[in-house]
Amino acid sequence: MRNLSSMMFKTQTQLPLYSESIESACNLATGDAIKPTLVFLHGLLGSAQDWQQIVTHLSSDYQCICIDLPGHAGSQAVTVNDFQHVQQLIIATLAQYEFEHVVLVGYSLGARIAMSIASDRAANWPYKIVGMLLESGNPGLTNSAEQLQRGLHDLAWATRFSESPLTQVLPDWYQQGVFASLTTKQRTALIATRSDIQADHNGFNGGKQISKMLAATSLSKQGYLLPQLQNAAFPVSMVCGELDPKFVLLTQASQLDHHVVADAGHNVHADQPVIFSELVRGLVGDGLDRYSLDKHGLTSEQLIKKQSQLSAA
């Protein structure tokens, strides 16, 4: 007989955004209302498949939902106007699953989308956020000069994605400073993977769809969100790789809980999946502790005493 704990279930939604939910039969059987669902948001040019190694480590204990963001992979046909539009599509996509508590895990663009949800949550956002893990995410620019410079930078890339084949643009895209830690072999493999995932499908030009998403969610159009993150009612943790000096500085300056992961570059979850998975587990634990404090009106000392009493009973 097959072990119940080894049975994994995968469900998918097609609209409004493509998504996949993976969890073990044990999770389905217990129906734990407090255990949070983990929602993963990939970076620009990525897809739900980017989280496969992480989901393998975590889905035995948590429901894991991976979403293809607008303009990407299974959501290639979808275009958006701004961050709030993305948030509404995420709400509609998650509504097809049953859960109450959520931990948002975002990488790069996905981290910035998670930040925007934390800082400017829509009135119809239905879930209790108990934690947020932000990987290589920029909390925003502090002045108009920086915003103008970044706007021009992103406009140039958006134009290239719109006018040239991905196979011509991606080799230059992955020469940017944040990707300096990639070896030639890693860079070549990543270009091939991205070109395949974002290829033209069903009459849609993959490069143009990426261009539209980049223009709609440019860092130049994002507010400076760090103060809101610092005052969030739930744990917020930033993660970066030690081989990504730009984001090491951003992360350390954030005054948020943060982790600089050894032997990792801009994409920590790809370079160090086991360590990244454990960071997610730690954040979930911190989030549930904070949730228990808020729900029961306890101090941390009172919560520890109560847990000790329950363990001894």
Tab-separated table of N, CA, C and O in Angstrom, residues 3 18 34 94 184-185 196 206 252 294 309:
chain	number	residue	atom	x	y	z
A	3	ASN	N	2.305	4.768	0.871
A	3	ASN	CA	2.325	5.587	2.080
A	3	ASN	C	1.609	6.900	1.810
A	3	ASN	O	1.916	7.615	0.857
A	18	TYR	N	-2.385	31.427	-14.894
A	18	TYR	CA	-2.056	30.021	-14.722
A	18	TYR	C	-1.403	29.831	-13.359
A	18	TYR	O	-0.544	30.615	-12.928
A	34	ILE	N	-4.955	26.565	10.368
A	34	ILE	CA	-3.982	27.559	10.791
A	34	ILE	C	-2.712	27.489	9.945
A	34	ILE	O	-2.090	28.500	9.661
A	94	LEU	N	-6.120	33.041	-6.706
A	94	LEU	CA	-6.075	32.320	-5.428
A	94	LEU	C	-7.470	31.961	-4.931
A	94	LEU	O	-7.623	31.017	-4.139
A	184	THR	N	29.585	30.756	-17.524
A	184	THR	CA	29.181	30.729	-18.934
A	184	THR	C	28.176	29.605	-19.182
A	184	THR	O	27.179	29.785	-19.896
A	185	LYS	N	28.415	28.456	-18.570
A	185	LYS	CA	27.505	27.323	-18.732
A	185	LYS	C	26.131	27.634	-18.144
A	185	LYS	O	25.098	27.344	-18.767
A	196	ASP	N	12.775	29.192	-24.312
A	196	ASP	CA	11.762	28.160	-24.537
A	196	ASP	C	10.465	28.478	-23.796
A	196	ASP	O	9.378	28.399	-24.362
A	206	GLY	N	6.060	36.464	-27.428
A	206	GLY	CA	6.562	36.362	-26.069
A	206	GLY	C	7.355	37.568	-25.629
A	206	GLY	O	7.203	38.054	-24.504
A	252	GLN	N	21.123	44.637	3.575
A	252	GLN	CA	21.686	44.993	4.877
A	252	GLN	C	21.217	46.367	5.342
A	252	GLN	O	21.079	46.614	6.547
A	294	ASP	N	-1.041	37.681	18.423
A	294	ASP	CA	-2.098	38.630	18.065
A	294	ASP	C	-3.484	38.061	18.347
A	294	ASP	O	-4.366	38.748	18.855
A	309	GLN	N	3.007	24.383	28.952
A	309	GLN	CA	1.939	23.725	29.702
A	309	GLN	C	1.226	22.676	28.861
A	309	GLN	O	0.912	21.582	29.331
